[in-house]
XYZ file of N, CA and C in Angstrom:
555
model
N 38.805 69.659 15.937
C 40.045 69.580 16.117
C 41.037 70.373 15.461
N 41.652 71.085 15.915
C 42.610 71.882 15.470
C 44.241 71.626 14.515
N 43.924 72.142 13.407
C 45.510 71.432 12.929
C 46.777 72.561 13.754
N 47.701 71.877 13.433
C 48.896 72.579 13.749
C 49.312 73.100 13.258
N 50.492 74.193 13.337
C 50.971 74.864 12.335
C 52.366 74.166 12.004
N 52.976 73.440 13.124
C 54.334 73.079 13.131
C 54.457 71.324 12.820
N 55.577 71.328 12.727
C 55.714 69.536 12.333
C 55.372 68.858 13.693
N 54.668 67.771 13.369
C 54.106 66.732 14.475
C 55.402 65.880 14.779
N 55.555 65.502 16.238
C 56.208 64.759 16.874
C 55.695 63.431 17.919
N 56.465 62.709 17.270
C 56.607 61.256 18.169
C 55.328 60.336 17.793
N 53.833 60.038 18.202
C 52.919 58.992 18.085
C 52.229 60.349 16.898
N 52.213 61.575 17.300
C 51.232 62.213 16.260
C 51.810 62.241 15.235
N 53.254 62.242 14.713
C 53.533 61.953 13.420
C 53.260 61.062 12.592
N 53.705 59.698 13.406
C 53.385 58.436 12.866
C 51.636 58.502 12.318
N 50.983 58.730 13.173
C 49.875 58.613 12.527
C 49.290 59.826 11.560
N 49.882 60.977 11.330
C 49.912 61.470 10.714
C 49.802 61.110 9.219
N 51.044 60.305 8.912
C 51.452 59.636 7.936
C 50.606 58.909 7.259
N 49.783 58.254 8.139
C 49.022 57.048 7.666
C 47.294 57.650 7.229
N 47.077 59.032 7.638
C 46.123 59.949 7.088
C 46.431 60.599 5.722
N 46.053 60.916 4.687
C 46.106 61.630 3.646
C 46.140 62.763 4.200
N 47.005 63.945 3.593
C 46.902 65.115 4.138
C 45.907 66.501 3.408
N 45.567 65.818 2.127
C 44.506 66.369 1.390
C 43.383 65.549 0.761
N 42.224 66.099 -0.056
C 41.189 65.688 -0.446
C 41.820 64.737 -1.447
N 41.063 62.789 -0.867
C 41.641 61.640 -1.984
C 41.544 62.308 -3.516
N 42.513 61.601 -4.206
C 42.455 61.865 -5.500
C 41.953 60.534 -6.286
N 42.186 59.284 -5.564
C 41.653 58.063 -5.864
C 40.140 57.904 -6.580
N 39.698 57.419 -7.088
C 38.436 57.166 -7.515
C 37.649 56.441 -6.917
N 36.583 56.491 -6.126
C 35.802 55.112 -5.441
C 35.224 54.314 -6.225
N 34.863 54.795 -7.724
C 33.978 53.891 -8.675
C 34.333 52.259 -8.977
N 35.337 52.223 -9.084
C 35.761 51.087 -8.697
C 36.063 50.295 -7.739
N 36.408 50.437 -6.417
C 35.991 49.570 -5.455
C 34.463 49.918 -5.400
N 33.720 50.725 -5.452
C 32.091 50.103 -5.500
C 31.714 49.120 -6.010
N 32.359 49.026 -7.285
C 32.169 48.208 -8.597
C 32.400 47.190 -8.001
N 33.700 46.697 -7.449
C 34.305 45.558 -6.983
C 33.393 45.292 -5.883
N 32.928 45.614 -4.870
C 31.970 45.087 -4.099
C 30.460 44.789 -4.670
N 30.146 45.539 -5.627
C 28.931 44.512 -5.882
C 28.979 43.885 -6.307
N 30.105 43.750 -7.288
C 30.384 42.723 -7.928
C 30.646 41.074 -7.046
N 31.312 41.576 -6.076
C 31.562 40.081 -5.114
C 30.434 39.879 -4.466
N 29.419 40.621 -4.446
C 28.380 40.400 -3.654
C 27.231 39.889 -4.159
N 27.040 40.331 -5.905
C 26.389 39.809 -7.121
C 26.965 38.366 -7.253
N 28.422 37.869 -7.017
C 28.635 37.107 -7.431
C 28.334 35.963 -6.105
N 28.621 36.279 -5.587
C 28.076 35.516 -4.301
C 26.962 35.083 -3.835
N 25.584 36.045 -4.428
C 24.328 35.692 -4.208
C 24.039 34.700 -5.360
N 24.695 34.577 -6.728
C 24.561 34.077 -7.592
C 25.014 32.631 -7.027
N 25.935 32.534 -6.848
C 26.824 31.092 -6.018
C 25.906 30.502 -5.157
N 24.781 31.453 -3.984
C 24.567 30.921 -3.430
C 22.764 30.368 -3.362
N 22.507 31.101 -5.057
C 21.510 30.963 -5.408
C 21.662 29.273 -6.010
N 22.570 29.391 -6.743
C 22.895 28.220 -7.623
C 23.136 26.626 -6.497
N 23.704 27.206 -5.519
C 24.126 26.249 -4.256
C 22.541 25.693 -3.703
N 21.647 26.524 -3.635
C 20.391 26.053 -3.275
C 19.788 25.329 -4.397
N 19.853 25.451 -5.720
C 19.432 24.800 -6.442
C 19.725 23.667 -6.483
N 20.931 23.380 -6.398
C 21.814 21.828 -6.369
C 21.311 20.999 -5.492
N 20.992 21.661 -3.901
C 20.500 21.242 -2.978
C 18.933 20.719 -3.141
N 18.360 21.462 -3.680
C 16.807 21.396 -3.686
C 16.659 20.034 -5.034
N 17.797 20.157 -5.688
C 17.686 19.150 -6.741
C 17.713 17.968 -6.040
N 18.875 17.504 -5.335
C 19.317 16.648 -4.228
C 18.430 15.855 -3.749
N 17.486 16.704 -2.869
C 16.459 16.700 -1.891
C 15.296 16.015 -2.570
N 15.035 16.256 -4.094
C 14.220 15.710 -4.467
C 14.376 14.080 -5.059
N 15.921 14.051 -5.310
C 16.632 12.840 -6.039
C 16.523 11.890 -4.883
N 16.614 12.282 -3.205
C 16.875 11.661 -2.242
C 15.368 11.331 -2.134
N 14.303 11.836 -1.968
C 12.782 11.617 -1.771
C 12.553 10.546 -2.795
N 13.023 10.386 -4.282
C 12.665 9.475 -4.842
C 13.083 8.327 -4.792
N 14.371 8.464 -4.235
C 15.444 7.250 -3.754
C 14.696 5.996 -2.842
N 14.193 7.380 -1.766
C 13.767 7.148 -0.144
C 12.256 6.184 -0.587
N 11.563 6.751 -1.875
C 10.267 5.975 -2.234
C 10.443 4.717 -3.033
N 11.466 4.726 -3.361
C 11.793 3.387 -4.374
C 12.232 2.254 -3.255
N 13.572 2.806 -2.706
C 13.774 2.058 -1.360
C 12.558 1.641 -0.424
N 10.965 1.872 -0.384
C 10.624 1.561 0.677
C 9.576 0.490 -0.154
N 9.192 1.000 -1.745
C 8.391 0.040 -2.213
C 9.442 -1.439 -2.603
N 10.929 -1.219 -2.858
C 11.175 -2.607 -3.019
C 11.554 -3.363 -1.573
N 11.357 -2.336 -0.507
C 11.592 -3.115 1.051
C 9.871 -4.005 0.974
N 9.108 -3.221 0.268
C 7.924 -4.272 0.362
C 7.471 -5.038 -0.715
N 8.159 -5.110 -1.044
C 8.509 -5.824 -2.204
C 9.114 -7.116 -1.754
N 10.314 -6.954 -1.025
C 10.775 -7.904 -0.347
C 10.212 -8.569 0.351
N 9.698 -8.338 1.588
C 8.723 -8.494 3.112
C 7.837 -9.447 1.487
N 7.054 -9.202 0.834
C 5.967 -9.890 -0.075
C 6.399 -11.120 -0.659
N 7.796 -10.725 -1.103
C 8.482 -12.041 -1.416
C 8.815 -13.361 -0.413
N 9.190 -12.776 0.318
C 9.580 -13.682 1.612
C 8.546 -14.230 2.217
N 7.277 -13.221 2.282
C 5.877 -14.173 2.917
C 5.643 -15.152 2.470
N 5.677 -15.027 0.623
C 5.408 -16.356 -0.187
C 6.472 -17.158 0.206
N 7.918 -17.208 -0.058
C 8.636 -18.362 0.637
C 8.674 -18.906 1.602
N 8.146 -18.018 2.897
C 7.572 -19.119 4.331
C 6.330 -19.759 3.784
N 5.626 -19.159 3.167
C 4.282 -19.813 2.539
C 4.787 -21.508 2.171
N 5.466 -21.492 1.240
C 5.779 -22.378 0.504
C 6.794 -23.372 1.027
N 7.482 -23.021 2.127
C 8.145 -23.612 2.857
C 7.690 -24.233 4.420
N 6.214 -24.021 4.076
C 5.579 -24.154 5.742
C 5.067 -25.883 5.359
N 4.937 -27.083 6.602
C 5.334 -28.197 6.377
C 4.057 -28.690 5.496
N 3.086 -28.137 5.967
C 1.888 -28.285 5.034
C 1.491 -28.344 3.867
N 1.997 -26.825 3.426
C 2.189 -26.499 1.622
C 3.657 -27.743 1.238
N 4.274 -27.681 1.901
C 5.464 -28.790 1.541
C 4.353 -30.392 1.146
N 3.818 -30.882 1.948
C 3.330 -32.228 2.530
C 2.226 -32.000 1.060
N 1.411 -31.103 0.730
C 0.499 -30.903 -0.204
C 1.358 -31.000 -1.637
N 2.063 -30.055 -1.948
C 2.828 -30.399 -3.088
C 3.468 -31.711 -3.450
N 4.301 -32.281 -2.036
C 4.340 -33.576 -2.658
C 3.556 -34.939 -2.681
N 2.395 -34.101 -2.236
C 1.406 -35.514 -2.381
C 0.716 -35.250 -4.103
N 0.526 -33.724 -4.439
C 0.811 -33.831 -5.911
C 1.419 -34.200 -6.789
N 2.761 -34.426 -6.810
C 3.904 -34.727 -7.061
C 3.557 -36.605 -7.347
N 2.825 -37.138 -6.409
C 2.745 -38.625 -6.194
C 3.655 -39.019 -5.246
N 4.187 -38.030 -4.302
C 4.862 -38.995 -3.295
C 4.374 -39.434 -1.727
N 5.172 -40.346 -1.572
C 3.981 -40.353 -0.436
C 5.408 -40.640 0.626
N 4.745 -40.263 2.362
C 5.589 -40.645 3.668
C 6.458 -41.541 3.361
N 7.415 -41.483 3.592
C 8.670 -42.685 4.150
C 8.597 -43.795 5.491
N 8.949 -44.946 4.876
C 8.466 -45.535 6.248
C 10.059 -45.009 7.306
N 10.168 -46.307 8.114
C 11.010 -46.315 9.031
C 12.725 -46.050 8.307
N 13.427 -45.180 8.665
C 14.607 -45.137 8.103
C 15.561 -46.464 8.512
N 16.523 -46.392 7.356
C 17.474 -47.400 8.069
C 18.771 -46.795 7.575
N 19.841 -46.833 8.540
C 21.257 -46.221 8.705
C 22.389 -47.203 7.979
N 23.252 -46.256 7.215
C 24.578 -47.326 7.149
C 25.989 -46.869 8.215
N 26.277 -47.564 8.661
C 27.560 -47.091 9.742
C 28.798 -46.967 9.044
N 29.485 -46.300 10.029
C 31.045 -45.998 9.412
C 31.077 -47.597 8.980
N 31.149 -48.766 9.709
C 32.090 -50.093 9.291
C 31.222 -50.562 8.433
N 30.097 -50.107 7.449
C 29.004 -50.090 6.422
C 28.148 -51.554 6.961
N 27.983 -51.820 8.203
C 26.819 -52.303 8.973
C 25.329 -51.630 8.415
N 24.256 -52.238 8.004
C 23.308 -52.040 8.040
C 22.544 -51.390 9.743
N 22.244 -50.455 9.594
C 21.443 -49.964 11.186
C 19.733 -49.714 11.048
N 18.878 -50.723 11.304
C 17.713 -50.281 11.225
C 16.957 -51.016 10.065
N 15.799 -51.329 9.924
C 15.281 -52.105 9.198
C 14.661 -51.433 8.002
N 15.117 -51.515 6.276
C 14.495 -50.733 5.745
C 12.964 -51.220 5.130
N 12.299 -50.336 5.084
C 11.012 -50.575 4.423
C 10.782 -49.678 3.456
N 9.817 -50.510 2.777
C 9.034 -49.721 1.358
C 8.584 -48.522 1.836
N 8.074 -47.675 1.172
C 6.999 -46.386 1.625
C 6.011 -46.822 1.031
N 4.799 -47.148 1.549
C 3.729 -47.197 0.771
C 2.487 -46.182 1.098
N 1.802 -45.926 0.158
C 1.081 -44.597 -0.071
C -0.282 -45.248 1.091
N -0.294 -44.114 1.603
C -1.729 -44.209 2.648
C -3.353 -44.295 1.746
N -4.373 -44.763 2.414
C -5.396 -44.519 1.787
C -6.204 -43.302 1.630
N -6.324 -43.048 0.749
C -7.011 -41.416 0.968
C -8.487 -41.363 1.485
N -8.507 -40.296 1.855
C -9.548 -39.772 3.045
C -10.985 -39.941 1.909
N -11.950 -40.567 2.224
C -12.917 -40.213 1.134
C -13.866 -38.890 1.470
N -14.261 -37.961 0.473
C -14.607 -37.049 0.667
C -16.434 -37.028 0.509
N -17.054 -36.415 1.467
C -18.188 -36.459 1.491
C -18.415 -35.993 0.209
N -20.129 -36.707 -0.411
C -20.355 -36.108 -1.736
C -22.010 -35.498 -1.598
N -22.249 -34.668 -1.626
C -24.201 -33.904 -1.723
C -24.752 -35.424 -1.926
N -25.841 -35.331 -1.462
C -26.786 -36.212 -1.691
C -28.123 -36.242 -2.663
N -28.120 -34.618 -2.713
C -28.621 -34.448 -4.213
C -28.429 -33.177 -5.065
N -28.391 -33.051 -6.140
C -27.779 -31.965 -6.857
C -29.183 -31.260 -7.289
N -29.232 -29.772 -7.149
C -30.208 -29.082 -7.756
C -30.526 -29.204 -9.134
N -31.712 -29.281 -9.614
C -32.484 -28.735 -10.529
C -32.403 -27.574 -11.006
N -32.054 -27.312 -12.084
C -31.786 -26.139 -13.075
C -33.649 -25.187 -13.061
N -33.958 -24.384 -12.829
C -35.522 -24.028 -12.819
C -35.885 -23.690 -13.638
N -36.875 -23.754 -14.325
C -37.615 -23.640 -15.708
C -37.635 -22.308 -16.061
N -37.719 -22.153 -17.626
C -37.393 -20.736 -17.949
C -38.466 -20.084 -18.273
N -37.909 -18.422 -16.900
C -38.682 -17.646 -17.211
C -39.265 -17.680 -15.431
N -38.392 -18.559 -14.716
C -39.021 -18.427 -13.260
C -37.553 -18.083 -12.850
N -38.100 -17.111 -11.637
C -37.533 -16.713 -10.736
C -36.675 -17.267 -10.000
N -35.146 -16.868 -9.936
C -34.086 -17.609 -9.424
C -34.308 -17.207 -8.008
N -34.000 -18.137 -7.087
C -33.885 -18.301 -5.562
C -32.453 -17.827 -5.896
N -32.172 -17.131 -4.384
C -30.519 -16.649 -4.067
C -30.300 -17.730 -3.711
N -28.882 -17.756 -4.196
C -27.537 -18.797 -3.994
C -27.442 -18.781 -2.062
N -27.265 -19.680 -1.763
C -26.742 -19.784 -0.759
C -24.883 -20.176 -0.991
N -24.232 -19.325 0.156
C -22.516 -19.665 -0.342
C -22.368 -20.588 0.136
N -22.929 -20.470 1.409
C -22.236 -21.985 2.112
C -22.826 -23.457 1.828
N -23.576 -23.490 1.066
C -23.925 -24.932 0.371
C -23.248 -24.955 -0.513
N -22.473 -24.217 -1.449
C -21.401 -24.243 -2.518
C -20.112 -23.886 -2.458
N -19.657 -23.938 -1.337
C -18.488 -23.654 -0.517
C -17.654 -24.908 -0.766
N -16.211 -25.211 -1.316
C -15.532 -26.603 -1.594
C -15.454 -26.891 -0.254
N -15.376 -28.759 0.082
C -14.853 -28.751 1.123
C -13.019 -28.807 1.121
N -12.137 -28.728 2.078
C -10.718 -29.040 1.917
C -10.588 -30.702 1.676
N -9.714 -30.844 0.462
C -9.674 -32.238 0.659
C -8.193 -33.184 1.341
N -7.545 -32.538 2.005
C -6.849 -32.786 2.981
C -6.860 -32.582 4.415
N -6.366 -32.787 5.617
C -6.093 -31.678 6.752
C -5.242 -30.386 6.802
N -4.627 -30.233 6.063
C -3.392 -29.305 5.862
C -3.835 -28.033 5.311
N -5.106 -28.735 4.425
C -5.540 -27.384 3.049
C -6.958 -26.629 3.885
N -6.804 -25.377 3.539
C -8.224 -24.784 4.104
C -9.260 -24.237 2.325
N -9.925 -24.317 3.052
C -11.269 -24.028 1.463
C -10.720 -22.608 1.111
N -11.131 -22.598 -0.069
C -10.888 -21.033 -0.698
C -12.408 -20.729 -1.058
N -13.062 -19.449 -0.830
C -14.463 -19.349 -1.421
C -14.561 -18.149 0.117
N -15.941 -17.318 -0.261
C -16.522 -16.479 0.488
C -16.041 -17.069 2.008
N -16.400 -16.151 3.205
C -16.062 -16.995 4.402
C -17.411 -16.942 4.848
N -17.503 -17.740 5.353
C -19.015 -18.128 6.173
C -19.048 -17.533 7.914
N -19.705 -16.477 7.862
C -19.945 -16.074 9.571
C -20.989 -16.682 10.155
N -22.258 -17.123 9.736
C -23.337 -17.492 10.425
C -24.071 -18.692 9.381
N -24.664 -19.906 9.992
C -25.486 -20.518 8.647
C -26.658 -20.031 8.800
N -27.285 -20.384 7.403
C -28.367 -19.513 6.935
C -29.396 -20.469 7.234
N -30.509 -20.122 8.131
C -31.184 -21.212 8.758
C -32.088 -22.035 7.809
N -32.656 -21.244 7.063
C -33.572 -21.424 5.952
C -33.293 -22.371 4.984
N -32.381 -22.830 4.615
C -31.810 -23.129 3.426
C -30.465 -24.709 4.208
N -30.822 -25.827 4.031
C -30.221 -26.680 5.104
C -29.051 -26.836 4.313
N -27.746 -27.187 4.944
C -26.752 -27.606 4.262
C -26.961 -28.730 3.665
N -26.079 -29.254 2.530
C -26.334 -30.420 1.921
C -24.831 -31.666 2.829
N -24.064 -30.868 2.816
C -23.178 -31.610 3.558
C -23.690 -32.689 4.822
N -24.585 -31.660 5.655
C -24.653 -32.045 7.113
C -25.857 -33.199 7.336
N -26.771 -32.919 6.007
C -27.718 -33.672 5.946
C -27.375 -35.333 5.369
N -26.281 -35.852 5.368
C -25.666 -37.026 4.949
C -26.025 -38.249 6.146
N -26.716 -37.931 6.655
C -27.233 -38.973 7.306
C -26.228 -38.884 8.717
N -25.770 -38.241 9.149
C -24.398 -37.759 10.442
C -25.305 -37.348 11.688
């Protein structure tokens, strides 16, 4: 580029006013420091933001785990409530309290008439439970103990709605007879 010796005209004059004519006397150090301070501040702010997000994600994970635990606990409690509300469980607990099934109900009409025949609730006769025919004798001291038959020691249900507790019986043991079945049936 060549420099013109004379005054510039038109567009060149306007551009010439924007460009400094000689070497810059302004120091560039403050500008460079300002850029570095802004970049450093931005990086520190980004690091703090990232740390806050990580902390929030840990808290979110803990809350999700707690929510899962509480949901499982709620479902277990709901199962318990459903088990207690089952008709056979209600009947069993009512019988334990000494309650008996009611007879035919009688109703009062809007005019005060008794509709139906009221009757007293009568307790049904208890169903007899089968008793074992013989009780095993304890072995003599020092004798080898026989293997226990879990099928023979399993308790029997007391009412039709109850189930027996104890180990599950998969198949009868062929060597040891079941005392409940040998009661003359």
